[in-house]
Amino acid sequence: MALCCSLCLLLLSCQALALRGGMLYPRESASRELKELNGIWSFRADFSEQRDQGFVQQWYRKPLRQSGPVIDMPVPASFNELTQNPNLRKYTGWVWYEKEVLLPRSWLPNALNTRVVLRVGSAHYYSIVWVNGVQVTEHEGGHLPFEADISRIVQGGSRAACRITIALNNTLTPQTLPPGSIQFMRDESKYPRGYFVQNTRFDFFNYAGIHRPVVLYTTPSVYIDDITVTTAWAGNIGVVRYQVLVTGSTRYSLSLNLREKEGKVVAMGEGPIGELKVVEPRLWWPYLMHENPGYLYYLEIRGKGLDWSLIVKDLNLLQWLGANSFRTSHYPYAEEIMDLCDAYGIVVIDECPGVGMRDPENFGNASLAHHLVVMEELIRRDKNRPSVVMWSVANEPASELSPAAYYFKTVIAHTKAIDPTRPVTFVSNANYAHDHGAPYVDVICVNSYFSWYHDAGHLEVIQLQLNTQFESWYETYQKPIIQSEYGADSIAGLHNDPPLMFSEEYQKAVLKEYHSVFDKKRKDYVIGELIWNFADFMTDQATSRVLGNKKGIFTRQRQPKAAAFVLRDRYWKLANESSCLRPTLTYYNL
Ligand code: BDP
């Protein structure tokens, strides 16, 4: 359902820890206009030794082409693999993007009461933004949106031209999220002078660039800055509680309409805080709003950048499989993907970029402070989504280290303070007896790769080891458990029977061993299974990676491997045997 607020010019108090302002997705309306800036931008990577020429020479002050050669670069996209230049593929440092646009007259000086806002859907990793040479904002972290009110700059002159410059740095340090480290190679008998490499401890390629749409949009000077919606139901009544944050004036009146999918108004409200009641609501499928929580079967899906064709293909593949959920491993996915999950009834474990936290320096105060901000930004963006079932604050951190106790206690408490309505977890691969973060989670999420990274090739030990894993965690914590990763690499087209590692047969065999244990435990405390991974994906180069990670049940080109058919069979059987999980599409999105 859609909640529409119309504003005639009252403030908000919140039970949850209040966030500073909102990050509503920009949509055109009677009072807002939108201009997409996607397409070709001018681009230059700063290959100078210190990567600082752009700042020394102030490239943002005049058109980028005037300070040196530029190339065409699409936005949204990663810049790494679009040219034939191997040095750009593995580039670390500052890159510069620029776009020149003309603004409509209605947005300019005489436009009374119009705010002009520049919004970047996400840019990885650190961004500084100038408009017409004036810095308007900076932002740390990829995968989440940020914006700046640029009214004063574009409305200050008489010119309609607006030049947007974005300097972007993809360098990862022990304090970034995800963390990384820069290693200088000082042995001049082996490396040229000044040679350095970017090291990371996560298993995906550090693609960088402006990954999601950049837009300009307008609002009136008194405007709705944020909306927070929580839902509940009792008997045949659905309750929608809302809080609306209005900025720009304290004198206004507010009226709200709650509409169902076809646009019919089903409830109306007045004022910035209130409750709307809906008789006979169609509850959102499949999990949170049902009396008996169902068994969740998942697979993990990766989403870097925004690509409409790929999004639709992936969602079609999810439906073909009969899958009902995924985790946003290992960073927040595009808002456009999340919109479709809301609409299609796909449940999402919304994960922040807390991945590769393997070193003690990743648990210091600076990392912690930034991690808290990232959770705020993520919740601000996704809090109203019916699809989001749980927040995940990290993947496979070194949670056996002692500083992890305070670290995760703090991050999880903060997350719950901001959103008291959802469970919080992180995904662990630590030993149950030494995990200092697990005491604070609501659901235990465990990754394991029996007969792959341990006992390679020994399918016969999977059942015993998996059973021990579940029993140990459950005995220790008595919390619900999700198997958040399991699987094996297979190279599409590679066959061997009896199954050998890397063949399609071996991948299938691993899954079947795991499934037989899931089928015993799901009658009890195991509430979900997530195959790793939905599709093959690119990683850093390593002797264990053949043009990337091959644990996909689909290839990178989205063709099914034999394992996809095993899962399809399983997911539809699970769906059909459950009275509460219906493999149909239901719309109840707010
Ligand atoms: C897990 C990680 C995941 C990796 C996977 C693997 O969470 O990112 O891709 O293992 O090794 O440790 O395939």
Coordinates of C-alpha atoms and ligand atoms in Angstrom, one line a residue:
M1 CA 0.0 0.0 0.0
A2 CA 1.2 3.5 -0.5
L3 CA 1.1 6.2 2.2
C4 CA 0.7 9.6 0.7
C5 CA 1.0 12.6 2.8
S6 CA -0.1 16.0 1.6
L7 CA 1.2 18.9 3.4
C8 CA -0.4 22.2 4.0
L9 CA 2.0 23.7 6.2
L10 CA 3.2 20.8 12.9
L11 CA 6.9 18.1 14.7
L12 CA 7.8 14.7 15.5
S13 CA 8.8 12.8 18.5
C14 CA 10.0 9.3 18.1
Q15 CA 10.2 6.3 20.4
A16 CA 13.2 5.0 18.6
L17 CA 16.5 6.9 18.7
A18 CA 15.9 9.8 16.3
L19 CA 18.0 9.9 13.2
R20 CA 19.0 13.3 11.8
G21 CA 16.7 13.8 8.9
G22 CA 15.5 11.5 6.3
M23 CA 16.6 9.9 3.0
L24 CA 13.4 9.4 1.1
Y25 CA 13.7 8.0 -2.3
P26 CA 13.1 10.9 -4.8
R27 CA 9.9 10.6 -6.7
E28 CA 8.2 13.0 -9.0
S29 CA 4.9 14.4 -7.6
A30 CA 2.7 17.4 -7.8
S31 CA 5.2 19.3 -5.7
R32 CA 8.5 17.7 -6.8
E33 CA 10.4 17.5 -10.0
L34 CA 13.2 15.1 -10.9
K35 CA 16.1 15.2 -13.4
E36 CA 18.1 12.0 -13.9
L37 CA 21.8 12.6 -14.5
N38 CA 22.6 9.0 -15.6
G39 CA 24.5 8.5 -18.8
I40 CA 27.9 9.5 -19.9
W41 CA 30.1 11.6 -17.6
S42 CA 33.6 12.9 -18.1
F43 CA 36.2 10.9 -16.2
R44 CA 39.8 11.0 -15.3
A45 CA 41.8 8.7 -12.9
D46 CA 44.6 10.6 -11.1
F47 CA 47.6 8.4 -11.9
S48 CA 50.1 10.8 -10.2
E49 CA 52.3 9.1 -7.6
Q50 CA 50.6 10.7 -4.6
R51 CA 47.2 10.6 -6.4
D52 CA 46.8 14.3 -5.4
Q53 CA 47.1 16.3 -8.7
G54 CA 43.3 16.9 -8.8
F55 CA 43.5 18.7 -5.5
V56 CA 46.8 20.5 -6.1
Q57 CA 45.5 21.7 -9.5
Q58 CA 41.9 22.2 -8.3
W59 CA 40.3 20.2 -11.1
Y60 CA 36.9 21.1 -9.7
R61 CA 37.3 24.8 -10.5
K62 CA 36.8 24.5 -14.2
P63 CA 35.5 21.9 -16.7
L64 CA 37.5 18.7 -16.2
R65 CA 38.5 18.6 -19.9
Q66 CA 40.4 21.9 -19.4
S67 CA 42.8 20.3 -16.9
G68 CA 43.8 17.3 -19.0
P69 CA 42.4 14.4 -21.1
V70 CA 39.1 12.9 -20.1
I71 CA 37.4 9.7 -21.1
D72 CA 33.7 8.8 -21.3
M73 CA 32.4 7.0 -18.2
P74 CA 28.9 5.7 -17.7
V75 CA 27.0 6.4 -14.5
P76 CA 25.8 4.3 -12.8
A77 CA 28.6 1.7 -13.2
S78 CA 31.9 0.6 -11.9
F79 CA 34.8 2.1 -13.8
N80 CA 37.2 -0.8 -13.4
E81 CA 36.3 -3.1 -16.4
L82 CA 35.1 -0.7 -19.0
T83 CA 38.3 0.1 -20.7
Q84 CA 41.1 -2.1 -22.0
N85 CA 43.5 -0.5 -19.5
P86 CA 44.6 -3.1 -16.9
N87 CA 45.9 -0.3 -14.7
L88 CA 42.4 1.2 -14.5
R89 CA 41.0 -2.1 -13.5
K90 CA 43.2 -2.4 -10.5
Y91 CA 43.4 1.4 -9.8
T92 CA 43.5 2.6 -6.2
G93 CA 43.2 6.3 -5.4
W94 CA 41.2 9.4 -6.6
V95 CA 39.1 9.4 -9.7
W96 CA 37.2 12.4 -11.0
Y97 CA 33.8 12.4 -12.5
E98 CA 32.0 15.4 -14.1
K99 CA 28.6 16.2 -15.6
E100 CA 27.3 19.5 -17.0
V101 CA 23.6 20.0 -17.1
L102 CA 21.2 22.8 -17.8
L103 CA 18.5 23.4 -15.2
P104 CA 14.9 24.3 -16.1
R105 CA 14.0 28.0 -15.6
S106 CA 11.4 27.0 -13.0
W107 CA 14.2 25.8 -10.7
L108 CA 16.2 29.0 -10.9
P109 CA 16.4 32.4 -9.1
N110 CA 12.8 33.5 -9.5
A111 CA 11.6 30.2 -8.5
L112 CA 10.1 31.0 -5.1
N113 CA 10.2 28.4 -2.5
T114 CA 11.9 25.7 -4.4
R115 CA 14.8 23.7 -3.0
V116 CA 17.1 21.9 -5.4
V117 CA 18.8 18.8 -4.1
L118 CA 21.6 16.7 -5.6
R119 CA 21.3 13.0 -4.6
V120 CA 23.8 10.2 -5.3
G121 CA 22.4 6.7 -4.9
S122 CA 25.8 5.4 -3.9
A123 CA 29.5 5.9 -4.8
H124 CA 32.3 3.7 -3.6
Y125 CA 34.1 4.6 -1.4
Y126 CA 34.8 8.2 -0.3
S127 CA 33.2 11.1 -2.3
I128 CA 33.7 14.8 -2.4
V129 CA 31.1 16.8 -4.4
W130 CA 31.4 20.3 -6.0
V131 CA 28.7 22.2 -7.9
N132 CA 30.0 25.0 -10.1
G133 CA 33.3 24.7 -8.2
V134 CA 31.8 25.0 -4.8
Q135 CA 32.1 22.0 -2.4
V136 CA 28.6 20.9 -1.4
T137 CA 29.2 17.7 0.5
E138 CA 31.4 14.8 1.3
H139 CA 30.4 11.2 2.1
E140 CA 32.2 8.1 3.5
G141 CA 31.1 4.7 2.4
G142 CA 29.7 3.0 -0.7
H143 CA 26.3 1.4 -1.1
L144 CA 24.2 4.0 0.6
P145 CA 22.7 7.3 -0.7
F146 CA 23.8 10.8 0.2
E147 CA 22.5 14.2 -0.9
A148 CA 23.1 18.0 -0.7
D149 CA 20.8 21.0 -0.9
I150 CA 22.4 23.0 -3.7
S151 CA 19.7 25.7 -4.0
R152 CA 22.0 28.5 -2.9
I153 CA 24.6 27.7 -5.5
V154 CA 22.4 27.1 -8.5
Q155 CA 20.0 29.9 -7.6
G156 CA 22.7 32.4 -6.7
G157 CA 23.6 33.3 -10.3
S158 CA 21.7 33.9 -13.4
R159 CA 23.1 30.9 -15.3
A160 CA 21.2 27.7 -15.9
A161 CA 24.4 25.8 -16.2
C162 CA 25.2 23.4 -13.4
R163 CA 28.6 21.6 -13.4
I164 CA 28.8 18.7 -11.0
T165 CA 32.2 17.3 -10.1
I166 CA 32.6 14.2 -7.9
A167 CA 36.1 13.1 -6.7
L168 CA 36.0 9.5 -5.6
N169 CA 38.5 7.5 -3.7
N170 CA 38.3 3.7 -3.5
T171 CA 41.1 3.3 -1.0
L172 CA 40.2 1.0 1.9
T173 CA 42.0 1.3 5.3
P174 CA 41.7 -0.5 8.6
Q175 CA 39.1 2.0 9.6
T176 CA 36.8 1.9 6.5
L177 CA 33.9 -0.4 6.1
P178 CA 34.7 -2.8 4.6
P179 CA 38.3 -2.4 5.8
G180 CA 41.5 -3.0 3.8
S181 CA 45.1 -1.9 4.0
I182 CA 47.6 -0.3 1.7
Q183 CA 50.9 -2.2 1.5
F184 CA 54.0 -0.4 0.2
M185 CA 56.5 -2.7 -1.4
R186 CA 59.8 -1.2 -0.5
D187 CA 62.2 -3.9 -1.8
E188 CA 63.5 -2.1 -5.0
S189 CA 65.0 -5.3 -6.3
K190 CA 61.5 -6.6 -6.7
Y191 CA 59.2 -3.6 -7.1
P192 CA 59.4 -0.2 -8.8
R193 CA 59.7 2.8 -6.5
G194 CA 56.5 3.9 -4.8
Y195 CA 54.8 0.5 -5.6
F196 CA 51.9 -0.3 -3.4
V197 CA 48.9 -2.8 -3.4
Q198 CA 45.5 -2.6 -1.9
N199 CA 44.9 -5.6 0.4
T200 CA 41.4 -6.7 1.5
R201 CA 40.2 -9.7 3.4
F202 CA 36.8 -10.1 1.7
D203 CA 36.0 -12.3 -1.2
F204 CA 34.7 -10.0 -3.9
F205 CA 36.4 -7.6 -6.3
N206 CA 36.5 -4.1 -4.9
Y207 CA 34.6 -2.6 -7.8
A208 CA 34.4 1.2 -7.5
G209 CA 32.7 4.1 -9.1
I210 CA 29.4 5.9 -9.0
H211 CA 27.3 2.8 -8.7
R212 CA 23.8 4.1 -8.5
P213 CA 21.7 6.8 -10.0
V214 CA 22.6 10.5 -9.6
V215 CA 19.5 12.8 -9.6
L216 CA 18.6 16.4 -9.1
Y217 CA 15.2 16.9 -7.6
T218 CA 13.2 19.8 -6.2
T219 CA 11.0 20.2 -3.1
P220 CA 9.0 23.1 -1.8
S221 CA 10.9 25.1 0.9
V222 CA 8.5 23.5 3.5
Y223 CA 8.7 19.8 2.8
I224 CA 8.4 16.3 4.1
D225 CA 11.9 15.3 5.1
D226 CA 11.1 11.8 6.5
I227 CA 8.4 9.3 7.1
T228 CA 8.6 6.4 9.5
V229 CA 6.0 3.6 9.3
T230 CA 5.5 0.6 11.6
T231 CA 2.8 -2.0 11.3
A232 CA 0.9 -4.4 13.4
W233 CA -2.3 -6.3 13.2
A234 CA -4.9 -7.8 15.6
G235 CA -7.8 -9.9 14.5
N236 CA -9.0 -8.6 11.2
I237 CA -7.6 -5.1 11.7
G238 CA -4.2 -3.9 10.4
V239 CA -2.6 -1.0 12.1
V240 CA -0.3 1.4 10.4
R241 CA 1.5 3.8 12.7
Y242 CA 3.2 6.7 11.1
Q243 CA 5.5 9.7 12.0
V244 CA 6.1 12.4 9.5
L245 CA 9.0 14.9 9.8
V246 CA 8.3 18.2 8.2
T247 CA 11.2 20.7 7.7
G248 CA 11.1 24.3 6.9
S249 CA 8.3 25.6 9.1
T250 CA 6.6 24.7 12.4
R251 CA 3.3 26.0 11.1
Y252 CA 1.6 23.6 8.8
S253 CA -1.2 21.0 8.7
L254 CA -0.8 17.5 7.4
S255 CA -3.3 15.1 6.0
L256 CA -2.5 11.5 4.9
N257 CA -4.1 8.9 2.7
L258 CA -3.3 5.3 2.8
R259 CA -3.9 3.7 -0.6
E260 CA -4.1 0.1 -1.8
K261 CA -2.2 -1.0 -4.9
E262 CA -4.9 0.2 -7.3
G263 CA -5.0 3.6 -5.7
K264 CA -8.2 3.3 -3.7
V265 CA -7.9 5.2 -0.4
V266 CA -8.4 2.7 2.5
A267 CA -7.6 4.9 5.5
M268 CA -7.1 8.6 6.2
G269 CA -5.2 10.5 8.9
E270 CA -4.4 14.0 10.1
G271 CA -1.2 15.4 11.8
P272 CA 2.4 14.2 11.8
I273 CA 2.0 11.3 14.2
G274 CA -0.9 8.9 14.1
E275 CA -2.4 5.5 13.5
L276 CA -4.4 4.3 10.5
K277 CA -6.6 1.2 10.7
V278 CA -7.3 -1.2 7.8
V279 CA -10.0 -3.8 7.9
E280 CA -9.2 -7.2 6.5
P281 CA -5.6 -6.4 5.4
R282 CA -3.9 -8.7 3.1
L283 CA -0.8 -9.5 5.0
W284 CA 2.6 -9.3 3.5
W285 CA 4.0 -12.7 2.6
P286 CA 5.8 -14.7 3.8
Y287 CA 7.2 -14.3 7.3
L288 CA 6.9 -11.5 9.7
M289 CA 3.1 -11.0 9.7
H290 CA 2.1 -14.6 9.9
E291 CA 1.0 -16.2 13.1
N292 CA 3.3 -19.2 12.5
P293 CA 6.7 -18.0 11.2
G294 CA 7.6 -20.2 8.3
Y295 CA 10.8 -21.9 7.3
L296 CA 12.8 -19.5 5.2
Y297 CA 14.8 -20.8 2.3
Y298 CA 17.2 -18.4 0.8
L299 CA 20.0 -17.8 -1.5
E300 CA 22.4 -15.0 -1.5
I301 CA 22.4 -12.6 -4.4
R302 CA 25.0 -10.0 -5.2
G303 CA 24.2 -6.6 -6.5
K304 CA 26.9 -4.1 -7.4
G305 CA 25.6 -1.1 -9.2
L306 CA 22.3 -0.7 -10.8
D307 CA 21.5 -2.7 -13.9
W308 CA 17.8 -3.0 -14.7
S309 CA 18.1 -6.0 -17.0
L310 CA 20.1 -7.9 -14.5
I311 CA 17.7 -7.0 -11.6
V312 CA 14.7 -8.3 -13.5
K313 CA 16.5 -11.4 -14.7
D314 CA 17.7 -12.2 -11.1
L315 CA 14.2 -11.7 -9.7
N316 CA 12.8 -14.0 -12.4
L317 CA 15.4 -16.6 -11.5
L318 CA 14.4 -16.3 -7.8
Q319 CA 10.8 -17.0 -8.7
W320 CA 11.7 -19.8 -11.0
L321 CA 13.6 -21.4 -8.1
G322 CA 10.8 -20.8 -5.7
A323 CA 13.1 -19.0 -3.4
N324 CA 11.6 -16.5 -0.9
S325 CA 14.5 -14.6 0.4
F326 CA 18.1 -13.4 0.3
R327 CA 20.7 -11.6 2.3
T328 CA 22.3 -8.5 0.8
S329 CA 25.7 -10.0 1.1
H330 CA 27.9 -8.2 1.9
Y331 CA 26.6 -4.6 1.5
P332 CA 23.3 -2.9 1.0
Y333 CA 21.8 -3.4 -2.5
A334 CA 20.2 -0.7 -4.7
E335 CA 17.0 0.9 -3.5
E336 CA 15.5 -0.1 -6.9
I337 CA 16.1 -3.8 -6.1
M338 CA 14.6 -3.4 -2.6
D339 CA 11.5 -1.8 -4.1
L340 CA 11.0 -5.0 -6.2
C341 CA 11.5 -7.2 -3.1
D342 CA 8.8 -5.2 -1.4
A343 CA 6.5 -5.6 -4.3
Y344 CA 7.2 -9.3 -5.0
G345 CA 7.2 -10.6 -1.4
I346 CA 10.9 -11.4 -1.2
V347 CA 12.2 -11.3 2.3
V348 CA 15.6 -9.6 2.8
I349 CA 18.2 -9.8 5.5
D350 CA 19.6 -6.3 5.1
E351 CA 23.4 -6.4 5.6
C352 CA 25.8 -3.5 6.0
P353 CA 29.3 -3.5 4.5
G354 CA 30.8 -5.0 7.6
V355 CA 32.8 -7.6 5.8
G356 CA 36.5 -8.5 5.9
M357 CA 36.9 -7.3 9.5
R358 CA 39.7 -9.9 10.3
D359 CA 42.3 -7.7 12.0
P360 CA 42.4 -6.3 15.6
E361 CA 42.7 -2.7 14.1
N362 CA 39.2 -3.2 12.6
F363 CA 37.7 -3.1 16.0
G364 CA 39.0 0.3 17.2
N365 CA 37.0 3.4 18.1
A366 CA 37.2 5.0 14.7
S367 CA 35.9 1.8 13.0
L368 CA 33.1 1.6 15.6
A369 CA 32.1 5.2 15.2
H370 CA 31.8 4.8 11.5
H371 CA 30.0 1.5 11.8
L372 CA 27.3 3.2 13.9
V373 CA 26.8 5.8 11.3
V374 CA 26.6 3.2 8.5
M375 CA 23.8 1.4 10.5
E376 CA 22.0 4.8 10.9
E377 CA 22.2 5.4 7.1
L378 CA 21.0 1.9 6.3
I379 CA 18.1 2.1 8.6
R380 CA 17.2 5.6 7.5
R381 CA 17.0 4.3 4.0
D382 CA 15.3 0.9 4.5
K383 CA 13.3 1.2 7.7
N384 CA 9.9 1.3 6.0
R385 CA 10.4 -1.7 3.8
P386 CA 8.1 -4.7 4.4
S387 CA 10.8 -6.9 2.8
V388 CA 13.4 -6.2 5.4
V389 CA 13.1 -8.9 8.1
M390 CA 16.3 -8.4 10.0
W391 CA 19.5 -6.3 10.0
S392 CA 22.9 -7.9 9.7
V393 CA 25.7 -5.8 11.1
A394 CA 28.6 -7.9 9.7
N395 CA 29.8 -11.0 7.8
E396 CA 32.4 -13.3 9.2
P397 CA 34.2 -10.8 11.4
A398 CA 37.0 -12.0 13.7
S399 CA 34.4 -12.3 16.4
E400 CA 36.7 -14.6 18.4
L401 CA 38.9 -11.6 19.2
S402 CA 38.2 -10.0 22.6
P403 CA 37.5 -6.5 21.4
A404 CA 34.7 -7.9 19.3
A405 CA 32.6 -8.3 22.5
Y406 CA 32.3 -4.5 23.2
Y407 CA 32.3 -3.8 19.5
F408 CA 29.3 -5.9 18.6
K409 CA 27.5 -5.2 21.8
T410 CA 27.6 -1.5 20.9
V411 CA 26.7 -1.9 17.2
I412 CA 23.8 -4.2 17.9
A413 CA 22.5 -2.1 20.8
H414 CA 22.7 1.0 18.6
T415 CA 20.9 -0.7 15.7
K416 CA 18.1 -1.8 18.1
A417 CA 17.8 1.7 19.5
I418 CA 17.3 3.1 16.0
D419 CA 14.9 0.3 15.0
P420 CA 13.3 -1.4 17.9
T421 CA 11.0 -3.4 15.6
R422 CA 13.4 -5.8 13.9
P423 CA 15.8 -8.5 15.0
V424 CA 19.5 -8.0 14.6
T425 CA 22.2 -10.5 13.7
F426 CA 25.7 -10.8 12.2
V427 CA 27.0 -13.8 10.3
S428 CA 29.6 -15.9 12.0
N429 CA 32.1 -18.4 11.0
A430 CA 33.8 -18.4 14.4
N431 CA 33.8 -21.4 16.8
Y432 CA 30.6 -21.3 18.9
A433 CA 32.6 -21.5 22.1
H434 CA 34.7 -18.5 21.3
D435 CA 32.3 -16.1 19.5
H436 CA 32.2 -12.8 21.5
G437 CA 29.5 -11.3 19.4
A438 CA 26.9 -14.1 19.5
P439 CA 25.5 -13.3 22.9
Y440 CA 24.1 -10.0 21.5
V441 CA 22.3 -11.3 18.4
D442 CA 18.7 -12.4 18.1
V443 CA 19.3 -15.1 15.5
I444 CA 22.5 -17.1 15.1
C445 CA 23.6 -17.0 11.5
V446 CA 26.4 -19.5 10.8
N447 CA 28.5 -20.1 7.7
S448 CA 30.2 -23.5 7.1
Y449 CA 31.9 -25.2 4.2
F450 CA 32.3 -28.8 5.3
S451 CA 34.1 -31.0 2.8
W452 CA 35.3 -27.9 1.0
Y453 CA 37.6 -25.7 3.1
H454 CA 37.9 -28.5 5.6
D455 CA 38.1 -32.2 4.8
A456 CA 38.3 -31.3 1.1
G457 CA 36.6 -34.0 -1.0
H458 CA 35.1 -35.9 2.0
L459 CA 31.4 -35.7 1.5
E460 CA 30.8 -38.4 4.0
V461 CA 31.7 -36.2 7.0
I462 CA 29.2 -33.4 6.2
Q463 CA 26.2 -34.7 8.0
L464 CA 28.1 -35.5 11.2
Q465 CA 29.9 -32.1 11.3
L466 CA 26.8 -30.1 10.4
N467 CA 24.8 -31.9 13.1
T468 CA 27.5 -31.1 15.6
Q469 CA 27.6 -27.5 14.5
F470 CA 23.9 -27.0 15.0
E471 CA 23.7 -28.8 18.3
S472 CA 26.7 -26.9 19.8
W473 CA 25.3 -23.5 18.8
Y474 CA 21.8 -24.3 20.0
E475 CA 23.0 -25.8 23.3
T476 CA 25.1 -22.7 24.0
Y477 CA 22.5 -20.0 23.0
Q478 CA 19.0 -21.5 22.6
K479 CA 18.4 -19.1 19.8
P480 CA 17.0 -19.7 16.3
I481 CA 19.7 -20.6 13.8
I482 CA 20.1 -19.8 10.1
Q483 CA 22.6 -21.6 8.0
S484 CA 23.7 -18.4 6.3
E485 CA 26.2 -19.9 3.8
Y486 CA 27.0 -23.4 2.6
G487 CA 28.0 -24.6 -0.8
A488 CA 30.9 -25.6 -3.1
D489 CA 32.6 -24.2 -6.2
S490 CA 31.7 -25.8 -9.5
I491 CA 32.9 -24.8 -13.0
A492 CA 29.9 -24.9 -15.3
G493 CA 30.2 -27.8 -17.7
L494 CA 32.8 -29.7 -15.7
H495 CA 31.6 -33.2 -14.9
N496 CA 32.9 -36.0 -12.9
D497 CA 31.1 -39.0 -11.4
P498 CA 31.8 -40.2 -8.8
P499 CA 31.7 -36.5 -7.8
L500 CA 35.0 -34.7 -7.5
M501 CA 35.6 -31.1 -6.3
F502 CA 34.8 -28.4 -8.8
S503 CA 32.5 -30.6 -10.9
E504 CA 28.8 -29.9 -11.1
E505 CA 28.2 -33.3 -9.5
Y506 CA 30.2 -32.4 -6.4
Q507 CA 28.3 -29.2 -5.9
K508 CA 25.0 -31.1 -6.1
A509 CA 26.3 -33.8 -3.7
V510 CA 27.4 -31.2 -1.1
L511 CA 23.9 -29.6 -1.2
K512 CA 22.1 -32.9 -0.7
E513 CA 24.2 -33.8 2.3
Y514 CA 23.4 -30.4 3.9
H515 CA 19.8 -30.7 3.0
S516 CA 19.3 -34.0 4.8
V517 CA 20.5 -32.4 8.1
F518 CA 18.4 -29.2 7.5
D519 CA 15.3 -31.4 7.1
K520 CA 15.8 -32.8 10.6
K521 CA 16.7 -29.6 12.3
R522 CA 14.1 -27.4 10.6
K523 CA 11.4 -29.2 12.6
D524 CA 13.2 -27.7 15.6
Y525 CA 15.3 -24.5 15.8
V526 CA 16.8 -24.1 12.3
I527 CA 14.8 -21.4 10.6
G528 CA 16.6 -20.8 7.3
E529 CA 19.1 -22.0 4.8
L530 CA 21.0 -19.9 2.4
I531 CA 23.0 -21.4 -0.4
W532 CA 26.2 -19.6 -1.2
N533 CA 25.9 -18.3 -3.8
F534 CA 23.2 -17.3 -6.3
A535 CA 25.6 -16.7 -9.1
D536 CA 29.3 -16.8 -9.7
F537 CA 31.0 -13.5 -9.0
M538 CA 34.3 -11.7 -9.5
T539 CA 37.0 -11.7 -6.8
D540 CA 40.6 -10.6 -6.4
Q541 CA 43.0 -12.9 -8.2
A542 CA 44.2 -15.9 -6.2
T543 CA 45.2 -19.5 -6.7
S544 CA 41.9 -20.6 -5.2
R545 CA 39.8 -18.5 -7.6
V546 CA 39.2 -19.3 -11.3
L547 CA 38.2 -16.0 -12.8
G548 CA 36.3 -15.4 -9.5
N549 CA 34.3 -17.4 -7.1
K550 CA 32.4 -20.3 -8.7
K551 CA 30.0 -21.2 -5.9
G552 CA 27.1 -19.8 -7.9
I553 CA 24.2 -22.1 -8.8
F554 CA 24.0 -19.9 -11.8
T555 CA 26.9 -18.8 -13.8
R556 CA 27.8 -15.1 -13.9
Q557 CA 25.8 -15.0 -17.2
R558 CA 22.8 -16.4 -15.2
Q559 CA 22.7 -19.9 -16.8
P560 CA 21.7 -22.7 -14.4
K561 CA 24.3 -25.3 -13.2
A562 CA 23.0 -28.7 -12.2
A563 CA 22.7 -27.5 -8.6
A564 CA 20.1 -24.9 -9.5
F565 CA 17.7 -27.8 -10.4
V566 CA 18.3 -29.5 -7.0
L567 CA 17.4 -26.3 -5.2
R568 CA 14.4 -25.6 -7.5
D569 CA 13.0 -29.0 -6.6
R570 CA 13.6 -28.4 -2.9
Y571 CA 12.3 -24.9 -2.6
W572 CA 9.0 -25.7 -4.4
K573 CA 8.6 -28.9 -2.3
L574 CA 9.1 -26.8 0.9
A575 CA 6.7 -24.2 -0.3
N576 CA 4.1 -26.7 -1.1
E577 CA 4.3 -28.6 2.2
S578 CA 3.8 -25.4 4.2
S579 CA 0.3 -24.1 4.8
C580 CA 1.7 -20.7 5.8
L581 CA 4.2 -20.2 2.9
R582 CA 2.4 -19.7 -0.4
P583 CA 4.5 -19.5 -3.5
T584 CA 2.3 -16.9 -5.0
L585 CA 3.0 -13.2 -5.2
T586 CA 1.2 -11.0 -2.8
Y587 CA 1.3 -7.3 -2.8
Y588 CA 1.1 -5.5 0.5
N589 CA 3.7 -2.9 0.3
L590 CA 3.6 0.3 2.2
Ligands
BDP1 C1 32.6 -17.0 3.1 C2 32.4 -15.5 2.8 C3 32.0 -15.3 1.4 C4 32.9 -16.1 0.5 C5 32.7 -17.6 0.8 C6 33.6 -18.4 -0.1 O1 31.3 -15.0 3.7 O2 32.1 -13.9 1.1 O3 32.7 -15.8 -0.9 O4 33.0 -17.8 2.1 O5 34.7 -18.7 0.3 O6 33.7 -17.1 4.0 O7 33.1 -18.8 -1.2

